[in-house]
CSV table of C-alpha atoms in Angstrom, one decimal:
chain,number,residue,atom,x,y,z
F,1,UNK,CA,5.7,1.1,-18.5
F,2,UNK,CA,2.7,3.0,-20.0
F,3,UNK,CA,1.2,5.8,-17.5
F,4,UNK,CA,-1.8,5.1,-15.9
F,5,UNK,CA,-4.4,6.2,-18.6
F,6,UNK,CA,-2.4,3.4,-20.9
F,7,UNK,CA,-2.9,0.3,-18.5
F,8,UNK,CA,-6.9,-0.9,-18.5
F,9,UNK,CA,-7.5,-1.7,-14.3
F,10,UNK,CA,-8.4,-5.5,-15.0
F,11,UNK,CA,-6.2,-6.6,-17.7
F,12,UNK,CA,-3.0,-5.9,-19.4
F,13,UNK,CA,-3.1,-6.8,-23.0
F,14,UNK,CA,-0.6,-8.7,-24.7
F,15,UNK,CA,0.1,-10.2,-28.3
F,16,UNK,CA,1.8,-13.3,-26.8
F,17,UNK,CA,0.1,-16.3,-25.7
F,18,UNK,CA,0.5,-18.4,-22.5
F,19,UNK,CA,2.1,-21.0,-24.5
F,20,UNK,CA,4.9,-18.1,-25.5
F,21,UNK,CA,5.1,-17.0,-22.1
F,22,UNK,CA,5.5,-19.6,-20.4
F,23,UNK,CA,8.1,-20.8,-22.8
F,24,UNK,CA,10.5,-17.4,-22.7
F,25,UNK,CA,10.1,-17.6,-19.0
F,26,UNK,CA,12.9,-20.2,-19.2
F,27,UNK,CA,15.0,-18.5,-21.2
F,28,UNK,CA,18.0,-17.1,-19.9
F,29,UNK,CA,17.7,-13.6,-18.8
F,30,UNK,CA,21.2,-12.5,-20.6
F,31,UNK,CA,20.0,-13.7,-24.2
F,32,UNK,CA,21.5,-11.0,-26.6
F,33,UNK,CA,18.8,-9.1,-28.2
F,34,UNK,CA,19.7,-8.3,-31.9
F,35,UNK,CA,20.7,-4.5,-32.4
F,36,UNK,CA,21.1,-2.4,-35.2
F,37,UNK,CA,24.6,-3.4,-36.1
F,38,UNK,CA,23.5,-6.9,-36.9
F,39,UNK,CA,24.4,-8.1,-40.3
F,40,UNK,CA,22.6,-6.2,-43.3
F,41,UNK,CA,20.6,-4.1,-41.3
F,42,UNK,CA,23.0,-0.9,-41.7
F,43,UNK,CA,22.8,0.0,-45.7
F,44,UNK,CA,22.4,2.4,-48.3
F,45,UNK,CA,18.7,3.6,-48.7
F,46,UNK,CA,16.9,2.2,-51.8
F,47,UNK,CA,16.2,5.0,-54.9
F,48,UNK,CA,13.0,3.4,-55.3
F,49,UNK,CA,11.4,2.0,-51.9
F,50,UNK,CA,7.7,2.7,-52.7
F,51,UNK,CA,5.2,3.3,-50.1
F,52,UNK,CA,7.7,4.0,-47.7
F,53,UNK,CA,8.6,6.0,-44.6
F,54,UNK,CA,11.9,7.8,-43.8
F,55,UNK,CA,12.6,9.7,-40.4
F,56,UNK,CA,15.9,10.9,-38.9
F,57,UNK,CA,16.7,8.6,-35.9
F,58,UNK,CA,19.6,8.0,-33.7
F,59,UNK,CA,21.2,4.2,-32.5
F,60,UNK,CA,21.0,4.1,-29.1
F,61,UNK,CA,23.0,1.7,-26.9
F,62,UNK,CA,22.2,0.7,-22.9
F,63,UNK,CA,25.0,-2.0,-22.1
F,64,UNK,CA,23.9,-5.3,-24.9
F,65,UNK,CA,21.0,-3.9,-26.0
F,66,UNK,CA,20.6,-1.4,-29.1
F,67,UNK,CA,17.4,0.3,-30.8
F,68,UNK,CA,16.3,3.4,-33.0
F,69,UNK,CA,14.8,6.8,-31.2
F,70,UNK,CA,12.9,8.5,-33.0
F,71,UNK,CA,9.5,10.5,-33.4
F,72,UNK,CA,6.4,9.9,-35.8
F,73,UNK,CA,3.0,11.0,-35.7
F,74,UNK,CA,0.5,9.4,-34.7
F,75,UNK,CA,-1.6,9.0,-37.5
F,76,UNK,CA,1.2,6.8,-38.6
F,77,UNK,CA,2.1,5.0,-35.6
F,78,UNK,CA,-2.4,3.8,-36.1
F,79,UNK,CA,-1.2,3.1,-39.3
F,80,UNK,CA,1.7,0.6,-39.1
F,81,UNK,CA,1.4,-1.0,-35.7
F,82,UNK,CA,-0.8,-4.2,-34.4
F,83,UNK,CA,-0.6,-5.8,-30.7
F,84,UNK,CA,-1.5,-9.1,-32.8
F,85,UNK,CA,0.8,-10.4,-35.5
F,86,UNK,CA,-1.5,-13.0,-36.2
F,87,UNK,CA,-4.2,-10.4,-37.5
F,88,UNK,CA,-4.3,-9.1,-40.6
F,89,UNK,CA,-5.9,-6.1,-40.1
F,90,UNK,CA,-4.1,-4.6,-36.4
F,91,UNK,CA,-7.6,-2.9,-35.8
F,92,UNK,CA,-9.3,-6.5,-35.1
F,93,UNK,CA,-6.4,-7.0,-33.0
F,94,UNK,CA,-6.7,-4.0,-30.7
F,95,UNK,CA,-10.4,-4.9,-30.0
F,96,UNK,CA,-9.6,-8.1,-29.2
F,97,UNK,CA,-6.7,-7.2,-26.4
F,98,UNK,CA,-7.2,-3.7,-25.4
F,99,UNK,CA,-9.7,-2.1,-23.5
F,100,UNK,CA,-11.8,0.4,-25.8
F,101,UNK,CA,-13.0,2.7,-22.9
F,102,UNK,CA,-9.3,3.3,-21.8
F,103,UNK,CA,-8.4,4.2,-25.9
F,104,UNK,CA,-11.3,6.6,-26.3
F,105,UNK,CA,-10.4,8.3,-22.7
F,106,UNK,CA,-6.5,9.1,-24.1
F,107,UNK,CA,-8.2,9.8,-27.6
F,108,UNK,CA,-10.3,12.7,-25.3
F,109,UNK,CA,-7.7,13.2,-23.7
F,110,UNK,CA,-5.4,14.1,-27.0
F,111,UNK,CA,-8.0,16.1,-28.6
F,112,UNK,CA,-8.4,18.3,-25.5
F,113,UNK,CA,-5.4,20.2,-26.9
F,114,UNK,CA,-3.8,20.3,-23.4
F,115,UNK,CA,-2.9,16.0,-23.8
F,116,UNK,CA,0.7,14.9,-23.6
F,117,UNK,CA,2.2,11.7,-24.0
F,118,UNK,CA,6.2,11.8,-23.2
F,119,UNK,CA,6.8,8.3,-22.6
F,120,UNK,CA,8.2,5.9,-25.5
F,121,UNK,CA,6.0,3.8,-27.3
F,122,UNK,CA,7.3,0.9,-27.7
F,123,UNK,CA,8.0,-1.3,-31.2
F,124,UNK,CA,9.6,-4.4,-32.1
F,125,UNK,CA,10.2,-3.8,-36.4
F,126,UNK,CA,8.5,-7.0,-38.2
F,127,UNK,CA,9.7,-8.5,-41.3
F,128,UNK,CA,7.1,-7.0,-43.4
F,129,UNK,CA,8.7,-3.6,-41.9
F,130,UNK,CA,11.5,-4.0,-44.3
F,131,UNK,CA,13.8,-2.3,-42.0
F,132,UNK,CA,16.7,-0.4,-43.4
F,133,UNK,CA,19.0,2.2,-41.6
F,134,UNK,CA,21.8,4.4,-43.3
F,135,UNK,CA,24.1,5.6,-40.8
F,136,UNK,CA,25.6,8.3,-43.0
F,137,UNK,CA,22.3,10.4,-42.7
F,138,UNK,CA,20.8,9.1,-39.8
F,139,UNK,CA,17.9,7.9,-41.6
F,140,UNK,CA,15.8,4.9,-41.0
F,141,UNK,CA,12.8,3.7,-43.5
F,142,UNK,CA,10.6,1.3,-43.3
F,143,UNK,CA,7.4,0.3,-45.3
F,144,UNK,CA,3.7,1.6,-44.1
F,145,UNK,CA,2.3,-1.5,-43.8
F,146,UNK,CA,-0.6,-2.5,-41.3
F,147,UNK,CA,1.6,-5.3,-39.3
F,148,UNK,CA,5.0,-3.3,-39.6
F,149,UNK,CA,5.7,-3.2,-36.0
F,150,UNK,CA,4.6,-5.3,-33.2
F,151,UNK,CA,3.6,-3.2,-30.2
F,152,UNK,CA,5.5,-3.7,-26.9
F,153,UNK,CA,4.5,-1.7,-24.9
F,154,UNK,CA,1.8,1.4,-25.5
F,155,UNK,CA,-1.1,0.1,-27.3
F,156,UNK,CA,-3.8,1.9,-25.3
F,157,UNK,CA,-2.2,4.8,-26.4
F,158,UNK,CA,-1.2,3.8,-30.6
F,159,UNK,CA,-5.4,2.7,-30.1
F,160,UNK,CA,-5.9,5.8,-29.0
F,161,UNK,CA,-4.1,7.8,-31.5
F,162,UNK,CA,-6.4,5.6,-33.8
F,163,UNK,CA,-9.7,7.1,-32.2
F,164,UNK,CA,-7.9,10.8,-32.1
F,165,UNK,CA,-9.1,13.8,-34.4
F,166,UNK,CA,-5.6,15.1,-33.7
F,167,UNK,CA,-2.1,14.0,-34.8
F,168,UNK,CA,0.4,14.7,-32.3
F,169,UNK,CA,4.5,13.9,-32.1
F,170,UNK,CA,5.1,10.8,-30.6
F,171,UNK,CA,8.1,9.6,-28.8
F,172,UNK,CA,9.2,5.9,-30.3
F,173,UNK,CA,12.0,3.2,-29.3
F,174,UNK,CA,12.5,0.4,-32.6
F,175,UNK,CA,13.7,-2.5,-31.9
F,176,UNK,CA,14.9,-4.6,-34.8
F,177,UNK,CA,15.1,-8.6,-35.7
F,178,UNK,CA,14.4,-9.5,-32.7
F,179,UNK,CA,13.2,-13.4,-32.1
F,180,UNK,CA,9.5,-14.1,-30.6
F,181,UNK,CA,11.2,-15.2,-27.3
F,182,UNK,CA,12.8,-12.1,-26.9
F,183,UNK,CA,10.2,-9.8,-27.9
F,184,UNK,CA,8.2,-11.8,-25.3
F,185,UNK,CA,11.3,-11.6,-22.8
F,186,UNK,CA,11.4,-7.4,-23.1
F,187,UNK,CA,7.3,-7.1,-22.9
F,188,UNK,CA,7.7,-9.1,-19.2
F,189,UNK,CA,10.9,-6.7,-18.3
F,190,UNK,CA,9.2,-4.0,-19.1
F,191,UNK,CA,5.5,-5.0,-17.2
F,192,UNK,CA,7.1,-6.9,-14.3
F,193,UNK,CA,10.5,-4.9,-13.3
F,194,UNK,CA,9.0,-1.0,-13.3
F,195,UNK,CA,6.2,0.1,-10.5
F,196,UNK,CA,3.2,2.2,-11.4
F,197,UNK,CA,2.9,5.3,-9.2
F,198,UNK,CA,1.3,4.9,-5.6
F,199,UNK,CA,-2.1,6.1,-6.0
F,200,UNK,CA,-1.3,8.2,-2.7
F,201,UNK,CA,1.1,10.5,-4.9
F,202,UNK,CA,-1.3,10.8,-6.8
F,203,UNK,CA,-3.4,12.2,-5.0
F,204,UNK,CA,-1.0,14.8,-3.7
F,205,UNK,CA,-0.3,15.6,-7.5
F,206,UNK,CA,-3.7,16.2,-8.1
F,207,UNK,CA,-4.2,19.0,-5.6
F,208,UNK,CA,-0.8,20.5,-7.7
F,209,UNK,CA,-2.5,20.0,-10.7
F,210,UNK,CA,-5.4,21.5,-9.2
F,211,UNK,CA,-8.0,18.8,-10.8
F,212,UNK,CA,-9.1,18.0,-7.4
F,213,UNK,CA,-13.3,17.8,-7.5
F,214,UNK,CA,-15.0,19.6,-4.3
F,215,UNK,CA,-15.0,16.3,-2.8
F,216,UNK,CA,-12.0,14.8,-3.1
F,217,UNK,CA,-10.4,18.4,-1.8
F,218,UNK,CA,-12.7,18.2,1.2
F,219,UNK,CA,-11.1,14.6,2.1
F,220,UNK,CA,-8.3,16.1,1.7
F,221,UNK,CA,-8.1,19.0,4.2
F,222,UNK,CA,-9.6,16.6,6.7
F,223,UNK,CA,-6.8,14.0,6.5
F,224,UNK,CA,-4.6,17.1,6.9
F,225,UNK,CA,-6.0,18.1,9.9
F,226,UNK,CA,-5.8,14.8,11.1
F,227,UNK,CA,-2.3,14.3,10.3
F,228,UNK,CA,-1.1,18.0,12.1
F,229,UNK,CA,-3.3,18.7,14.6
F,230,UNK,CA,-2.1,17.6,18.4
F,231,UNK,CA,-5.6,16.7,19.3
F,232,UNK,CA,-6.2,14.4,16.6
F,233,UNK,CA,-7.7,10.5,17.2
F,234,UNK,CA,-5.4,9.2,14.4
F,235,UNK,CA,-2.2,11.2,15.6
F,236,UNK,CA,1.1,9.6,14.4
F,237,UNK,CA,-1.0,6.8,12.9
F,238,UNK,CA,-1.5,8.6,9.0
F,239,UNK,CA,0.7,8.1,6.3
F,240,UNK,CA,-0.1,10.4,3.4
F,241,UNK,CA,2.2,10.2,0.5
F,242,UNK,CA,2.9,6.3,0.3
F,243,UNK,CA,1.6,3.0,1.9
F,244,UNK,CA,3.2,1.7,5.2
F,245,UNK,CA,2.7,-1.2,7.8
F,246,UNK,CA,0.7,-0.1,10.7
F,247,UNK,CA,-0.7,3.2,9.9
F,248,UNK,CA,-3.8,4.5,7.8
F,249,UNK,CA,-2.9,6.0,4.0
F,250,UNK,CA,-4.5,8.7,2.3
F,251,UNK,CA,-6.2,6.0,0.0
F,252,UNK,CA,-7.5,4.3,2.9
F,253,UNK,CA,-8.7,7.4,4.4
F,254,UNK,CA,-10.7,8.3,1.7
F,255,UNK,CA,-12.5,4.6,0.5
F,256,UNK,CA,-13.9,5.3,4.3
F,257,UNK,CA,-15.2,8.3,4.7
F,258,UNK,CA,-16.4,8.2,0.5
F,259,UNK,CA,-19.4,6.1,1.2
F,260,UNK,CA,-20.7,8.8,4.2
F,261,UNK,CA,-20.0,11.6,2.2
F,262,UNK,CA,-23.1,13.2,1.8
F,263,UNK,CA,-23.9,13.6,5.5
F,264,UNK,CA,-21.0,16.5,5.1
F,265,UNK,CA,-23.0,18.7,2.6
F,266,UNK,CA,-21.8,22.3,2.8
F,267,UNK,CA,-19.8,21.6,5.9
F,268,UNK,CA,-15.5,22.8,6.1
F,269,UNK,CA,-13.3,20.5,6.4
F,270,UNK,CA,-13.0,22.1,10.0
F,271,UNK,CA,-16.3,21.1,11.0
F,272,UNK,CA,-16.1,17.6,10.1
F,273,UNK,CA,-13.0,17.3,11.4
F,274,UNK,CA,-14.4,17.9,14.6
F,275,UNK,CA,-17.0,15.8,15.0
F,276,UNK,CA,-14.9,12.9,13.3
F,277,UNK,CA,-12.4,13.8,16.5
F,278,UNK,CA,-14.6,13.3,18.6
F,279,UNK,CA,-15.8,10.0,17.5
F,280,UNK,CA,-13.1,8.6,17.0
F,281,UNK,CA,-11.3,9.7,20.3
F,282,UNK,CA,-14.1,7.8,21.7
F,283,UNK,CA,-13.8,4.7,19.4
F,284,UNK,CA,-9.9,4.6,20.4
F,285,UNK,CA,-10.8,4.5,24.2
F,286,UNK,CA,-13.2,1.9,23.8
F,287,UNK,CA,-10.8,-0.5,21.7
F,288,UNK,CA,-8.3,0.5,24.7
F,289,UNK,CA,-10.7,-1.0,27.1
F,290,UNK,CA,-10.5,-4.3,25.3
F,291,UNK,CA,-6.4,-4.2,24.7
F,292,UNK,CA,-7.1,-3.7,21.1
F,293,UNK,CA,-6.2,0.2,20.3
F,294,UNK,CA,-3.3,-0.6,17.8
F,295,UNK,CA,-6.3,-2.2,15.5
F,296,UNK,CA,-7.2,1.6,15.1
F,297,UNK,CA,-5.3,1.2,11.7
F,298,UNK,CA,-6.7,-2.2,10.5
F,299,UNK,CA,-8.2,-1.0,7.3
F,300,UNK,CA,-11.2,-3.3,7.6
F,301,UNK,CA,-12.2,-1.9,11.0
F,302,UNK,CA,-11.3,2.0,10.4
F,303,UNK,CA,-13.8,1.8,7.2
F,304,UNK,CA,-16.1,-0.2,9.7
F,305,UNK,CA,-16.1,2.6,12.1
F,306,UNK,CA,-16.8,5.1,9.8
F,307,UNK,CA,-19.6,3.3,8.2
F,308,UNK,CA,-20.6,3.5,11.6
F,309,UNK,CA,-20.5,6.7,12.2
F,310,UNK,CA,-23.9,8.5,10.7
F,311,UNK,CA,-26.1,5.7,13.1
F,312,UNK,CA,-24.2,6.9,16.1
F,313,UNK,CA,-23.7,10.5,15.4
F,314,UNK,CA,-28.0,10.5,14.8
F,315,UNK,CA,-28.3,9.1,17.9
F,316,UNK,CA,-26.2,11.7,19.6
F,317,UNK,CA,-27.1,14.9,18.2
F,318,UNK,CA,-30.9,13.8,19.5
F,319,UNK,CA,-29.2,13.3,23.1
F,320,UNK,CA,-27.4,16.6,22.8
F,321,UNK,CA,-30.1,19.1,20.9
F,322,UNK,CA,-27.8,18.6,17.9
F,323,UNK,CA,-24.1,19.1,19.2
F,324,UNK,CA,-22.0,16.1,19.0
F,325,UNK,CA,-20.3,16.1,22.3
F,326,UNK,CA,-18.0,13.9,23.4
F,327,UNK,CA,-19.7,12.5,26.4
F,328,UNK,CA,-22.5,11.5,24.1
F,329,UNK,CA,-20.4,9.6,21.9
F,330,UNK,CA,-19.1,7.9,25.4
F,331,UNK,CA,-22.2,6.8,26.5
F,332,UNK,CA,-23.7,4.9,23.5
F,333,UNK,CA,-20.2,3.4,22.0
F,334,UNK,CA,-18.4,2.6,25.6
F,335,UNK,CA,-21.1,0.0,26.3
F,336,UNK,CA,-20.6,-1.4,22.8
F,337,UNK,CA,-17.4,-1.7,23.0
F,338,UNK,CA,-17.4,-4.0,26.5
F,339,UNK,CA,-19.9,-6.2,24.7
F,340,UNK,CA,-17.4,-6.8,21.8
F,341,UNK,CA,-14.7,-9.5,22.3
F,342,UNK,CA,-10.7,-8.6,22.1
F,343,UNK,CA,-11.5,-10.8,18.3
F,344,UNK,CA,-13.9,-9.5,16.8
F,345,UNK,CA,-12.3,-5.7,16.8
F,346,UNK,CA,-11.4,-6.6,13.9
F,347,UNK,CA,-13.3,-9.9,13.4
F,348,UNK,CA,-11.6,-12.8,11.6
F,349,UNK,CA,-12.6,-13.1,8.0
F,350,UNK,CA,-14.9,-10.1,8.1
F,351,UNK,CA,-15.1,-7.3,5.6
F,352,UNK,CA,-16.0,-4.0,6.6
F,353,UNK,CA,-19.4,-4.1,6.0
F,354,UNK,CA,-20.1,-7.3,7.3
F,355,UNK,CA,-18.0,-5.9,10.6
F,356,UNK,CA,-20.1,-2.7,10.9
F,357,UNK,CA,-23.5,-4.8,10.2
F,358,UNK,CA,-22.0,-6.8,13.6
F,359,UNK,CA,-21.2,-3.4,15.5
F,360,UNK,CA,-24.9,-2.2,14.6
F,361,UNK,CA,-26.4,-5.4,16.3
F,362,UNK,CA,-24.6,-5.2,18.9
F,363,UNK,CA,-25.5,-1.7,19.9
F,364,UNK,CA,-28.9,-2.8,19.6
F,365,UNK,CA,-28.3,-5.2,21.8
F,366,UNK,CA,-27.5,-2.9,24.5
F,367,UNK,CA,-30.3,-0.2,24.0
F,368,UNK,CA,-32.5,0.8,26.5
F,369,UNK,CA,-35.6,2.9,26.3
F,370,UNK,CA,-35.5,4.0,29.7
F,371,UNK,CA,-31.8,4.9,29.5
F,372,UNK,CA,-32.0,6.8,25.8
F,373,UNK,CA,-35.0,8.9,27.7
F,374,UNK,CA,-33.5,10.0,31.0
F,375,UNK,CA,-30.0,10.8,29.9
């Protein structure tokens, strides 16, 4: 499967439609795909083969399938490959399946100089390809022609290649003679059987890369502190390198405290940690009180809490002369916390907001002039 600058986030563009889909879908799984013994394919090279390509490549075989490894350049990988054999020209079918932005980030990302693209792109050789491998010298040719290869898998990054200033080696698996059943049969194998990568690891590989922005290292260092430290509110309840039932990721972590950001200008990870604590100490006590502290972890009501969290911690630094202490936090989110029913921590059907919009009410609900001016 292409990495994650290769797949666009909404779609995955294909050359087959949901007619051909749907018809492979029945075919049986152990169909023998055509390899480069089959008849004719294996042959002395043409003297004369005109506008033609030659590169050393190697037969490789994984149990009944066979294809070509090999490397070409880019330039010519943009020059002989469409995601659309029904298009004459394979630009018009890139913008019609791929996502442009995604192509023009790995065409930035290629003419960085410090861009590397390891994985296979992946081919299936078209007629028009006039395929022709001579074992003897471990050569394959093929024509340069627009709709030589169908793409398979990697046309963000063959689109991209398009867009690029630079040429660059590139990795590529050939597939040969190949029906349109089965080339449809390998593009669902290959974007149904392999997982992407959890976007919690990557977010631990970003702090190795060190590409981590201020911000996200911030969030960072004050789930870590959560996740060590004994006196921690979310103790035993993070997970920070992959997503598990009942407990909080690191992905989680940070869509919640992202949209309060900005109240932690200039402030260590330390300090928020702190007052975060401290809050959320006192939100675990009051979902105690209603027999509902293993909610702590719903996602919907952790991001509701912390949406929360700038109303009530205003509140309390005005009680306290600007220190959030944790009796403060006890005496305006306690009493909110009685008024709230065992069912709406979280509430059915509620987002987030929609669930922090309901907590804000309520503590409004409960206020008291009187009692916000003698405590």
């Amino acid at each position: 499967m292409d990495s994650s600058l290769d797949s666009p986030p909404t779609q995955v563009a294909t050359a087959f439609s949901a007619e051909e889909a749907a018809r492979v879908a029945g075919a049986s799984p152990n169909a023998p795909i055509v390899g480069p013994d089959a008849e004719g394919e294996e042959e002395a090279l043409p003297e004369n083969a005109g506008k033609s390509i030659t590169e050393a490549a190697h037969i490789v075989t994984q149990g009944r399938h066979r294809f070509y490894s090999l490397t070409l350049s880019s330039d010519v990988l943009a020059a002989c490959c469409t995601a659309d054999t029904r298009a004459e020209n394979p630009l018009d079918g890139f913008q019609r399946l791929l996502d442009r932005r995604r192509a023009k980030e790995i065409a930035k990302y290629i003419d960085s100089g410090f861009g590397t693209t390891p994985c296979a792109v992946i081919l299936s050789a078209q007629p028009q390809a006039q395929l022709r491998y001579d074992r003897e010298s471990g050569l394959l040719r093929f024509r340069r022609d627009p709709g030589a290869f169908l793409i398979i898998d990697g046309q963000h990054r063959i689109f991209g290649f398009h867009m690029a200033k630079r040429k660059i080696k590139v990795p590529v698996v050939v597939y040969n003679k190949l029906t349109r059943a089965q080339e449809c049969q390998l593009f669902m194998d290959i974007n149904t059987k392999q997982r992407p990568v959890p976007q919690e690891l990557l977010l631990d590989i970003r702090r190795l890369s060190e590409s981590e922005t201020a911000a996200e290292a911030l969030l960072h260092d004050v789930f870590d502190l959560f996740a060590k430290n004994e006196d921690s509110a979310l103790n035993g309840l993070l997970s920070p390198a992959e997503r598990r039932k009942g407990m909080i990721s690191r992905v989680t972590f940070n869509a919640a405290l992202k949209p309060i950001e900005s109240i932690f200008n200039d402030a260590s990870a330390e300090d928020v940690y702190g007052a975060l604590n401290r809050y959320l100490s006192v939100c675990a006590e009051g979902l105690r009180l209603q027999g509902a502290q293993e909610n702590m972890v719903n996602p919907a009501l952790f991001k509701a809490l912390l949406l929360l969290f700038p109303d009530i911690a205003e509140r309390v630094a005005e009680r306290g002369g600007g220190e959030l202490r944790v009796e403060a936090f006890q005496q305006i989110l306690l009493p909110m916390f009685r008024r709230l029913k065992k069912s709406e921590l979280p509430k059915p059907g509620a987002g987030h907001l929609a669930m922090r919009e309901h907590f804000r009410k309520t503590l409004t609900a409960g206020f008291s002039l009187k009692d916000w001016l003698f405590n």
